[in-house]
PDB file of C-alpha atoms in Angstrom:
ATOM      1  CA  MET N1340     -13.180 -52.005 -20.645  1.00 47.00           C
ATOM      2  CA  ASP N1341     -12.432 -49.690 -23.353  1.00 51.00           C
ATOM      3  CA  THR N1342     -15.517 -48.163 -24.325  1.00 61.00           C
ATOM      4  CA  GLN N1343     -14.005 -47.368 -27.622  1.00 83.00           C
ATOM      5  CA  GLN N1344     -12.847 -50.914 -28.230  1.00 94.00           C
ATOM      6  CA  LEU N1345     -15.406 -51.444 -31.199  1.00 98.00           C
ATOM      7  CA  ASN N1346     -16.369 -48.066 -32.151  1.00 97.00           C
ATOM      8  CA  GLY N1347     -18.135 -48.249 -35.363  1.00 96.00           C
ATOM      9  CA  LYS N1348     -18.360 -51.482 -36.138  1.00 98.00           C
ATOM     10  CA  VAL N1349     -21.626 -54.006 -36.791  1.00 98.00           C
ATOM     11  CA  ALA N1350     -21.964 -57.329 -35.408  1.00 98.00           C
ATOM     12  CA  VAL N1351     -23.935 -60.508 -35.776  1.00 98.00           C
ATOM     13  CA  VAL N1352     -24.566 -62.457 -32.772  1.00 98.00           C
ATOM     14  CA  THR N1353     -26.131 -65.902 -33.039  1.00 98.00           C
ATOM     15  CA  GLY N1354     -27.899 -67.419 -30.053  1.00 97.00           C
ATOM     16  CA  ALA N1355     -28.165 -63.902 -28.504  1.00 97.00           C
ATOM     17  CA  ALA N1356     -31.147 -63.968 -26.409  1.00 96.00           C
ATOM     18  CA  SER N1357     -29.668 -66.041 -23.496  1.00 94.00           C
ATOM     19  CA  GLY N1358     -25.890 -67.077 -22.104  1.00 94.00           C
ATOM     20  CA  ILE N1359     -22.603 -66.779 -23.211  1.00 96.00           C
ATOM     21  CA  GLY N1360     -24.736 -65.410 -26.681  1.00 97.00           C
ATOM     22  CA  LYS N1361     -26.397 -62.744 -24.731  1.00 97.00           C
ATOM     23  CA  ALA N1362     -23.238 -61.751 -22.391  1.00 97.00           C
ATOM     24  CA  ILE N1363     -21.452 -60.935 -25.725  1.00 98.00           C
ATOM     25  CA  ALA N1364     -24.012 -58.525 -27.033  1.00 98.00           C
ATOM     26  CA  HIS N1365     -23.529 -56.563 -23.933  1.00 98.00           C
ATOM     27  CA  CYS N1366     -20.245 -56.907 -23.852  1.00 98.00           C
ATOM     28  CA  PHE N1367     -19.651 -55.578 -27.484  1.00 98.00           C
ATOM     29  CA  VAL N1368     -22.524 -53.003 -27.446  1.00 98.00           C
ATOM     30  CA  ALA N1369     -20.460 -51.097 -24.456  1.00 97.00           C
ATOM     31  CA  ALA N1370     -17.404 -51.660 -26.390  1.00 97.00           C
ATOM     32  CA  GLY N1371     -19.257 -49.162 -28.563  1.00 97.00           C
ATOM     33  CA  ALA N1372     -20.499 -51.725 -31.806  1.00 98.00           C
ATOM     34  CA  LYS N1373     -24.322 -51.875 -33.441  1.00 98.00           C
ATOM     35  CA  VAL N1374     -25.537 -55.302 -32.578  1.00 98.00           C
ATOM     36  CA  VAL N1375     -27.815 -57.866 -35.077  1.00 98.00           C
ATOM     37  CA  VAL N1376     -29.730 -59.404 -31.798  1.00 98.00           C
ATOM     38  CA  ALA N1377     -30.648 -62.669 -33.678  1.00 98.00           C
ATOM     39  CA  ASP N1378     -32.048 -66.032 -31.269  1.00 98.00           C
ATOM     40  CA  ILE N1379     -34.648 -68.322 -32.543  1.00 97.00           C
ATOM     41  CA  SER N1380     -36.992 -67.300 -30.142  1.00 97.00           C
ATOM     42  CA  THR N1381     -38.484 -63.936 -30.681  1.00 97.00           C
ATOM     43  CA  LYS N1382     -39.716 -63.072 -27.702  1.00 97.00           C
ATOM     44  CA  ARG N1383     -36.200 -63.303 -26.197  1.00 97.00           C
ATOM     45  CA  ALA N1384     -34.370 -61.553 -28.719  1.00 98.00           C
ATOM     46  CA  THR N1385     -36.457 -58.573 -28.598  1.00 98.00           C
ATOM     47  CA  ALA N1386     -36.121 -58.459 -24.686  1.00 98.00           C
ATOM     48  CA  THR N1387     -32.280 -58.526 -25.534  1.00 98.00           C
ATOM     49  CA  ALA N1388     -32.333 -55.958 -27.648  1.00 98.00           C
ATOM     50  CA  THR N1389     -34.624 -53.544 -25.926  1.00 98.00           C
ATOM     51  CA  GLU N1390     -31.991 -53.602 -22.878  1.00 97.00           C
ATOM     52  CA  LEU N1391     -29.015 -52.872 -25.120  1.00 98.00           C
ATOM     53  CA  GLY N1392     -31.047 -49.625 -27.007  1.00 97.00           C
ATOM     54  CA  SER N1393     -30.829 -48.096 -30.078  1.00 96.00           C
ATOM     55  CA  ALA N1394     -27.260 -49.998 -30.579  1.00 98.00           C
ATOM     56  CA  ALA N1395     -28.877 -53.384 -31.219  1.00 98.00           C
ATOM     57  CA  THR N1396     -31.839 -54.646 -33.039  1.00 98.00           C
ATOM     58  CA  ALA N1397     -33.620 -58.150 -32.552  1.00 98.00           C
ATOM     59  CA  MET N1398     -34.455 -60.871 -35.365  1.00 98.00           C
ATOM     60  CA  ARG N1399     -35.759 -64.577 -34.929  1.00 98.00           C
ATOM     61  CA  CYS N1400     -33.165 -66.875 -36.658  1.00 98.00           C
ATOM     62  CA  ASP N1401     -32.810 -70.681 -36.620  1.00 98.00           C
ATOM     63  CA  VAL N1402     -29.310 -70.531 -37.834  1.00 98.00           C
ATOM     64  CA  GLY N1403     -30.052 -74.292 -39.329  1.00 97.00           C
ATOM     65  CA  GLU N1404     -31.936 -72.893 -41.896  1.00 98.00           C
ATOM     66  CA  PRO N1405     -28.853 -71.381 -43.515  1.00 98.00           C
ATOM     67  CA  THR N1406     -31.360 -68.276 -45.343  1.00 98.00           C
ATOM     68  CA  GLN N1407     -31.862 -67.191 -42.663  1.00 98.00           C
ATOM     69  CA  VAL N1408     -28.489 -66.934 -41.362  1.00 98.00           C
ATOM     70  CA  ARG N1409     -28.293 -65.249 -44.554  1.00 98.00           C
ATOM     71  CA  ALA N1410     -31.048 -62.903 -43.495  1.00 98.00           C
ATOM     72  CA  ALA N1411     -28.860 -61.850 -40.209  1.00 98.00           C
ATOM     73  CA  VAL N1412     -26.007 -60.581 -42.087  1.00 98.00           C
ATOM     74  CA  GLU N1413     -28.413 -58.785 -44.971  1.00 98.00           C
ATOM     75  CA  LEU N1414     -29.922 -57.229 -41.800  1.00 98.00           C
ATOM     76  CA  ALA N1415     -26.746 -56.029 -40.471  1.00 98.00           C
ATOM     77  CA  GLU N1416     -25.942 -54.520 -43.565  1.00 98.00           C
ATOM     78  CA  GLU N1417     -29.395 -52.799 -44.091  1.00 98.00           C
ATOM     79  CA  ALA N1418     -29.750 -51.030 -40.363  1.00 97.00           C
ATOM     80  CA  TYR N1419     -26.230 -50.244 -39.870  1.00 98.00           C
ATOM     81  CA  GLY N1420     -24.318 -50.185 -43.222  1.00 98.00           C
ATOM     82  CA  GLY N1421     -21.833 -52.847 -43.296  1.00 98.00           C
ATOM     83  CA  LEU N1422     -20.613 -56.294 -41.019  1.00 98.00           C
ATOM     84  CA  ASP N1423     -17.734 -56.194 -39.179  1.00 98.00           C
ATOM     85  CA  ILE N1424     -18.247 -58.866 -36.755  1.00 98.00           C
ATOM     86  CA  MET N1425     -19.776 -63.048 -36.931  1.00 99.00           C
ATOM     87  CA  VAL N1426     -20.458 -64.590 -33.942  1.00 98.00           C
ATOM     88  CA  ASN N1427     -21.399 -68.143 -34.606  1.00 98.00           C
ATOM     89  CA  ASN N1428     -23.000 -68.810 -30.851  1.00 98.00           C
ATOM     90  CA  ALA N1429     -25.990 -70.616 -31.494  1.00 96.00           C
ATOM     91  CA  GLY N1430     -26.293 -74.057 -30.443  1.00 94.00           C
ATOM     92  CA  VAL N1431     -28.129 -77.025 -29.076  1.00 91.00           C
ATOM     93  CA  ASP N1432     -28.062 -79.795 -27.108  1.00 84.00           C
ATOM     94  CA  ARG N1433     -29.642 -83.038 -27.182  1.00 77.00           C
ATOM     95  CA  GLY N1434     -28.042 -85.060 -24.994  1.00 78.00           C
ATOM     96  CA  ALA N1435     -29.084 -89.177 -25.064  1.00 84.00           C
ATOM     97  CA  PRO N1436     -26.781 -92.386 -25.699  1.00 87.00           C
ATOM     98  CA  LEU N1437     -26.049 -92.377 -29.104  1.00 92.00           C
ATOM     99  CA  THR N1438     -27.497 -96.154 -29.352  1.00 93.00           C
ATOM    100  CA  GLU N1439     -30.729 -94.107 -27.859  1.00 91.00           C
ATOM    101  CA  LEU N1440     -30.102 -90.428 -29.627  1.00 92.00           C
ATOM    102  CA  SER N1441     -33.096 -90.398 -32.210  1.00 94.00           C
ATOM    103  CA  GLU N1442     -32.369 -89.521 -36.549  1.00 96.00           C
ATOM    104  CA  GLU N1443     -33.841 -86.812 -36.369  1.00 96.00           C
ATOM    105  CA  ALA N1444     -32.402 -85.632 -32.792  1.00 94.00           C
ATOM    106  CA  TRP N1445     -28.556 -86.004 -34.348  1.00 95.00           C
ATOM    107  CA  GLN N1446     -30.262 -84.551 -37.566  1.00 97.00           C
ATOM    108  CA  ARG N1447     -30.764 -81.369 -35.657  1.00 96.00           C
ATOM    109  CA  THR N1448     -27.898 -81.161 -33.622  1.00 95.00           C
ATOM    110  CA  VAL N1449     -25.671 -81.225 -36.278  1.00 97.00           C
ATOM    111  CA  ALA N1450     -27.579 -78.848 -38.482  1.00 98.00           C
ATOM    112  CA  VAL N1451     -27.498 -75.923 -35.529  1.00 97.00           C
ATOM    113  CA  ASN N1452     -24.164 -76.456 -34.321  1.00 97.00           C
ATOM    114  CA  LEU N1453     -22.306 -77.316 -37.216  1.00 98.00           C
ATOM    115  CA  GLY N1454     -24.334 -75.900 -39.756  1.00 98.00           C
ATOM    116  CA  GLY N1455     -25.420 -73.077 -38.886  1.00 98.00           C
ATOM    117  CA  VAL N1456     -21.439 -72.088 -38.060  1.00 98.00           C
ATOM    118  CA  PHE N1457     -20.870 -73.046 -41.654  1.00 98.00           C
ATOM    119  CA  ALA N1458     -23.701 -70.613 -43.042  1.00 98.00           C
ATOM    120  CA  GLY N1459     -22.451 -67.921 -40.839  1.00 98.00           C
ATOM    121  CA  ILE N1460     -18.984 -68.131 -42.280  1.00 98.00           C
ATOM    122  CA  LYS N1461     -20.199 -68.257 -45.754  1.00 98.00           C
ATOM    123  CA  TYR N1462     -22.467 -65.635 -45.978  1.00 98.00           C
ATOM    124  CA  ALA N1463     -20.687 -63.131 -43.583  1.00 98.00           C
ATOM    125  CA  ALA N1464     -17.476 -63.557 -44.853  1.00 98.00           C
ATOM    126  CA  PRO N1465     -18.250 -61.796 -48.195  1.00 98.00           C
ATOM    127  CA  ALA N1466     -20.253 -59.174 -46.035  1.00 98.00           C
ATOM    128  CA  ILE N1467     -17.006 -58.470 -43.961  1.00 98.00           C
ATOM    129  CA  LYS N1468     -14.534 -58.421 -46.499  1.00 98.00           C
ATOM    130  CA  ALA N1469     -16.360 -55.751 -48.177  1.00 98.00           C
ATOM    131  CA  ARG N1470     -15.484 -53.850 -45.395  1.00 97.00           C
ATOM    132  CA  GLY N1471     -12.070 -54.169 -45.226  1.00 98.00           C
ATOM    133  CA  GLY N1472     -11.456 -57.169 -43.231  1.00 98.00           C
ATOM    134  CA  GLY N1473     -13.144 -58.155 -39.467  1.00 98.00           C
ATOM    135  CA  ALA N1474     -13.521 -61.094 -37.489  1.00 98.00           C
ATOM    136  CA  ILE N1475     -15.465 -64.363 -37.059  1.00 98.00           C
ATOM    137  CA  LEU N1476     -15.451 -66.214 -33.649  1.00 98.00           C
ATOM    138  CA  ASN N1477     -16.963 -69.426 -33.702  1.00 98.00           C
ATOM    139  CA  THR N1478     -18.214 -71.118 -30.237  1.00 98.00           C
ATOM    140  CA  SER N1479     -16.942 -74.962 -29.595  1.00 97.00           C
ATOM    141  CA  SER N1480     -16.408 -77.245 -26.429  1.00 94.00           C
ATOM    142  CA  VAL N1481     -14.543 -78.827 -24.460  1.00 92.00           C
ATOM    143  CA  ALA N1482     -16.618 -81.214 -25.205  1.00 89.00           C
ATOM    144  CA  ALA N1483     -15.191 -81.459 -28.548  1.00 93.00           C
ATOM    145  CA  SER N1484     -12.269 -83.036 -27.672  1.00 93.00           C
ATOM    146  CA  ARG N1485     -12.718 -85.011 -24.147  1.00 86.00           C
ATOM    147  CA  ALA N1486     -15.473 -88.223 -24.258  1.00 83.00           C
ATOM    148  CA  ILE N1487     -19.167 -86.952 -22.718  1.00 82.00           C
ATOM    149  CA  ALA N1488     -21.236 -89.556 -22.160  1.00 82.00           C
ATOM    150  CA  GLY N1489     -24.948 -88.753 -23.593  1.00 84.00           C
ATOM    151  CA  LEU N1490     -23.360 -85.553 -25.209  1.00 87.00           C
ATOM    152  CA  GLY N1491     -22.250 -87.426 -28.551  1.00 92.00           C
ATOM    153  CA  ALA N1492     -23.756 -85.652 -31.420  1.00 94.00           C
ATOM    154  CA  TYR N1493     -22.965 -82.511 -29.155  1.00 93.00           C
ATOM    155  CA  SER N1494     -19.221 -83.365 -28.823  1.00 95.00           C
ATOM    156  CA  ALA N1495     -19.565 -84.146 -32.846  1.00 96.00           C
ATOM    157  CA  SER N1496     -20.376 -81.515 -33.568  1.00 97.00           C
ATOM    158  CA  LYS N1497     -18.300 -79.155 -32.005  1.00 97.00           C
ATOM    159  CA  ALA N1498     -15.463 -80.973 -33.101  1.00 97.00           C
ATOM    160  CA  GLY N1499     -16.423 -79.989 -36.722  1.00 98.00           C
ATOM    161  CA  VAL N1500     -16.935 -76.031 -35.609  1.00 98.00           C
ATOM    162  CA  GLU N1501     -13.023 -76.398 -34.292  1.00 98.00           C
ATOM    163  CA  ALA N1502     -11.590 -77.909 -38.247  1.00 98.00           C
ATOM    164  CA  LEU N1503     -14.067 -75.537 -39.640  1.00 98.00           C
ATOM    165  CA  THR N1504     -12.867 -72.740 -37.429  1.00 98.00           C
ATOM    166  CA  ARG N1505      -8.789 -73.594 -38.854  1.00 98.00           C
ATOM    167  CA  ALA N1506      -9.695 -73.829 -42.697  1.00 98.00           C
ATOM    168  CA  ALA N1507     -11.829 -70.751 -42.627  1.00 98.00           C
ATOM    169  CA  ALA N1508      -8.844 -69.173 -40.887  1.00 98.00           C
ATOM    170  CA  LEU N1509      -6.484 -69.649 -43.350  1.00 98.00           C
ATOM    171  CA  GLU N1510      -8.652 -69.404 -46.690  1.00 98.00           C
ATOM    172  CA  LEU N1511     -10.079 -66.262 -44.939  1.00 98.00           C
ATOM    173  CA  ARG N1512      -6.227 -64.749 -44.035  1.00 98.00           C
ATOM    174  CA  PRO N1513      -5.916 -62.974 -47.793  1.00 98.00           C
ATOM    175  CA  ALA N1514      -9.316 -61.343 -47.485  1.00 98.00           C
ATOM    176  CA  GLY N1515      -8.263 -59.761 -43.576  1.00 98.00           C
ATOM    177  CA  ILE N1516     -10.801 -61.755 -41.830  1.00 98.00           C
ATOM    178  CA  ARG N1517      -9.467 -63.711 -38.813  1.00 98.00           C
ATOM    179  CA  VAL N1518     -11.158 -66.320 -37.377  1.00 98.00           C
ATOM    180  CA  ASN N1519     -10.969 -67.987 -34.118  1.00 98.00           C
ATOM    181  CA  ALA N1520     -12.928 -69.633 -31.817  1.00 98.00           C
ATOM    182  CA  LEU N1521     -14.196 -70.044 -27.981  1.00 98.00           C
ATOM    183  CA  VAL N1522     -13.907 -73.240 -26.395  1.00 96.00           C
ATOM    184  CA  PRO N1523     -16.078 -72.740 -22.929  1.00 94.00           C
ATOM    185  CA  GLY N1524     -15.758 -75.244 -20.168  1.00 89.00           C
ATOM    186  CA  PHE N1525     -19.141 -75.318 -17.987  1.00 86.00           C
ATOM    187  CA  ILE N1526     -20.619 -72.414 -18.004  1.00 89.00           C
ATOM    188  CA  LYS N1527     -23.519 -71.668 -15.458  1.00 84.00           C
ATOM    189  CA  THR N1528     -25.909 -70.624 -18.277  1.00 79.00           C
ATOM    190  CA  ALA N1529     -29.746 -71.478 -18.931  1.00 68.00           C
ATOM    191  CA  GLY N1530     -28.746 -74.036 -21.069  1.00 63.00           C
ATOM    192  CA  ALA N1531     -26.545 -75.934 -18.692  1.00 59.00           C
ATOM    193  CA  ASP N1532     -29.475 -75.978 -15.902  1.00 54.00           C
ATOM    194  CA  PHE N1533     -31.919 -77.681 -18.408  1.00 50.00           C
ATOM    195  CA  HIS N1534     -29.702 -80.615 -19.473  1.00 54.00           C
ATOM    196  CA  GLU N1535     -27.796 -80.720 -15.641  1.00 60.00           C
ATOM    197  CA  GLU N1536     -29.386 -84.555 -15.712  1.00 61.00           C
ATOM    198  CA  THR N1537     -27.748 -85.631 -18.852  1.00 59.00           C
ATOM    199  CA  LEU N1538     -24.395 -83.868 -17.700  1.00 59.00           C
ATOM    200  CA  THR N1539     -24.701 -85.852 -14.129  1.00 61.00           C
ATOM    201  CA  ASP N1540     -25.081 -88.740 -15.678  1.00 60.00           C
ATOM    202  CA  GLY N1541     -22.621 -88.218 -18.050  1.00 56.00           C
ATOM    203  CA  VAL N1542     -19.803 -87.626 -15.521  1.00 54.00           C
ATOM    204  CA  ALA N1543     -21.311 -90.348 -13.807  1.00 57.00           C
ATOM    205  CA  MET N1544     -21.607 -87.928 -10.177  1.00 55.00           C
ATOM    206  CA  ASN N1545     -22.966 -84.843  -9.215  1.00 71.00           C
ATOM    207  CA  LEU N1546     -22.576 -82.613 -11.155  1.00 74.00           C
ATOM    208  CA  ASP N1547     -22.162 -79.078  -9.611  1.00 77.00           C
ATOM    209  CA  ALA N1548     -19.529 -81.731  -7.322  1.00 79.00           C
ATOM    210  CA  HIS N1549     -17.880 -82.592 -10.552  1.00 76.00           C
ATOM    211  CA  VAL N1550     -17.243 -78.587 -11.674  1.00 79.00           C
ATOM    212  CA  VAL N1551     -15.979 -77.945  -8.528  1.00 81.00           C
ATOM    213  CA  ALA N1552     -13.123 -80.882  -8.183  1.00 80.00           C
ATOM    214  CA  LYS N1553     -11.897 -80.715 -11.926  1.00 82.00           C
ATOM    215  CA  GLN N1554     -12.574 -76.862 -12.795  1.00 84.00           C
ATOM    216  CA  GLY N1555     -12.954 -75.180  -9.150  1.00 88.00           C
ATOM    217  CA  ARG N1556     -16.363 -73.286 -10.019  1.00 90.00           C
ATOM    218  CA  TRP N1557     -18.635 -72.374 -12.669  1.00 88.00           C
ATOM    219  CA  GLY N1558     -17.671 -70.238 -15.307  1.00 89.00           C
ATOM    220  CA  GLU N1559     -19.440 -66.773 -15.970  1.00 94.00           C
ATOM    221  CA  PRO N1560     -20.699 -65.874 -19.327  1.00 95.00           C
ATOM    222  CA  ASP N1561     -19.296 -62.381 -18.510  1.00 96.00           C
ATOM    223  CA  GLU N1562     -16.129 -64.013 -18.157  1.00 96.00           C
ATOM    224  CA  ALA N1563     -16.482 -66.128 -22.009  1.00 96.00           C
ATOM    225  CA  ALA N1564     -17.857 -63.016 -23.294  1.00 97.00           C
ATOM    226  CA  ARG N1565     -14.856 -60.870 -22.075  1.00 97.00           C
ATOM    227  CA  VAL N1566     -12.472 -63.101 -24.389  1.00 97.00           C
ATOM    228  CA  ALA N1567     -14.645 -63.083 -27.184  1.00 98.00           C
ATOM    229  CA  LEU N1568     -14.213 -58.994 -27.233  1.00 98.00           C
ATOM    230  CA  HIS N1569     -10.836 -59.608 -27.206  1.00 97.00           C
ATOM    231  CA  LEU N1570     -10.879 -62.249 -30.452  1.00 98.00           C
ATOM    232  CA  VAL N1571     -12.605 -59.900 -32.175  1.00 98.00           C
ATOM    233  CA  SER N1572     -11.303 -56.511 -31.485  1.00 98.00           C
ATOM    234  CA  ALA N1573      -8.115 -55.110 -32.755  1.00 96.00           C
ATOM    235  CA  GLU N1574      -6.198 -56.572 -29.753  1.00 95.00           C
ATOM    236  CA  SER N1575      -5.636 -59.714 -31.359  1.00 97.00           C
ATOM    237  CA  SER N1576      -5.247 -58.923 -34.899  1.00 97.00           C
ATOM    238  CA  PHE N1577      -2.558 -60.878 -35.137  1.00 97.00           C
ATOM    239  CA  THR N1578      -4.616 -64.304 -33.835  1.00 98.00           C
ATOM    240  CA  SER N1579      -6.477 -66.303 -36.389  1.00 98.00           C
ATOM    241  CA  GLY N1580      -7.225 -70.063 -36.207  1.00 98.00           C
ATOM    242  CA  LEU N1581      -6.920 -70.233 -32.260  1.00 98.00           C
ATOM    243  CA  LEU N1582      -9.126 -72.478 -30.095  1.00 98.00           C
ATOM    244  CA  TYR N1583      -9.208 -70.233 -27.040  1.00 97.00           C
ATOM    245  CA  THR N1584     -10.436 -72.703 -23.880  1.00 96.00           C
ATOM    246  CA  ILE N1585     -12.067 -70.870 -21.265  1.00 94.00           C
ATOM    247  CA  ASP N1586     -12.490 -73.416 -18.595  1.00 89.00           C
ATOM    248  CA  HIS N1587     -10.487 -72.847 -15.236  1.00 91.00           C
ATOM    249  CA  ALA N1588      -8.280 -75.928 -16.039  1.00 87.00           C
ATOM    250  CA  TYR N1589     -10.820 -78.312 -16.156  1.00 85.00           C
ATOM    251  CA  SER N1590      -9.183 -79.765 -19.807  1.00 87.00           C
ATOM    252  CA  VAL N1591      -5.864 -80.113 -17.664  1.00 86.00           C
ATOM    253  CA  SER N1592      -6.559 -81.554 -14.886  1.00 78.00           C
TER     254      SER N1592
END
């Protein structure tokens, strides 16, 4: 890794205390960036920022509350002088068949997975524009384009993320802001472990067996983080509006 790839850059990463978000935060700091570690868990955010040292600042951020996303952007400006990169990664998975899903669970899923991305774009874009441009990266999922029983709300919210990514890429191009999305397949995270029962029901077989058969193996958070680094760095200076699938050929099998 080029340790100077993000030298002098400032990033906010939501959902940064675990899984893909944590891997992205570590990857960005290793590449020279300053990072606001934003997560709904104050304890885990603080622990992650401590691991990262002086290059990171922790804050509690529930992205389902737009004012908290705005506060994360403001913290980056106050702590590090501006914002160059916004990673809208935080998400939830309230798995259940649609006819059994509560309205509260539906609303929470949409508020976090889709509303959090909207808020991240809305509040980060002016700050990034003030720095002369930069990058916004959203986290989608292969579930956005593939039906998985029990994940209807999650899939719908992630499909919305992809639509927002395309719209924002077009709208923010004049400001020098590139907007792309990661589209991970099955990545081995605590979230995947927690929802294994729902996912197993959805694919109608043992989850590990399904992943091996369709994806070859589980993906690792670091593998997603390295793609994230590429998409926010100067290496991808002419890349915007891209939905970057990371699934070891799952979606084409």
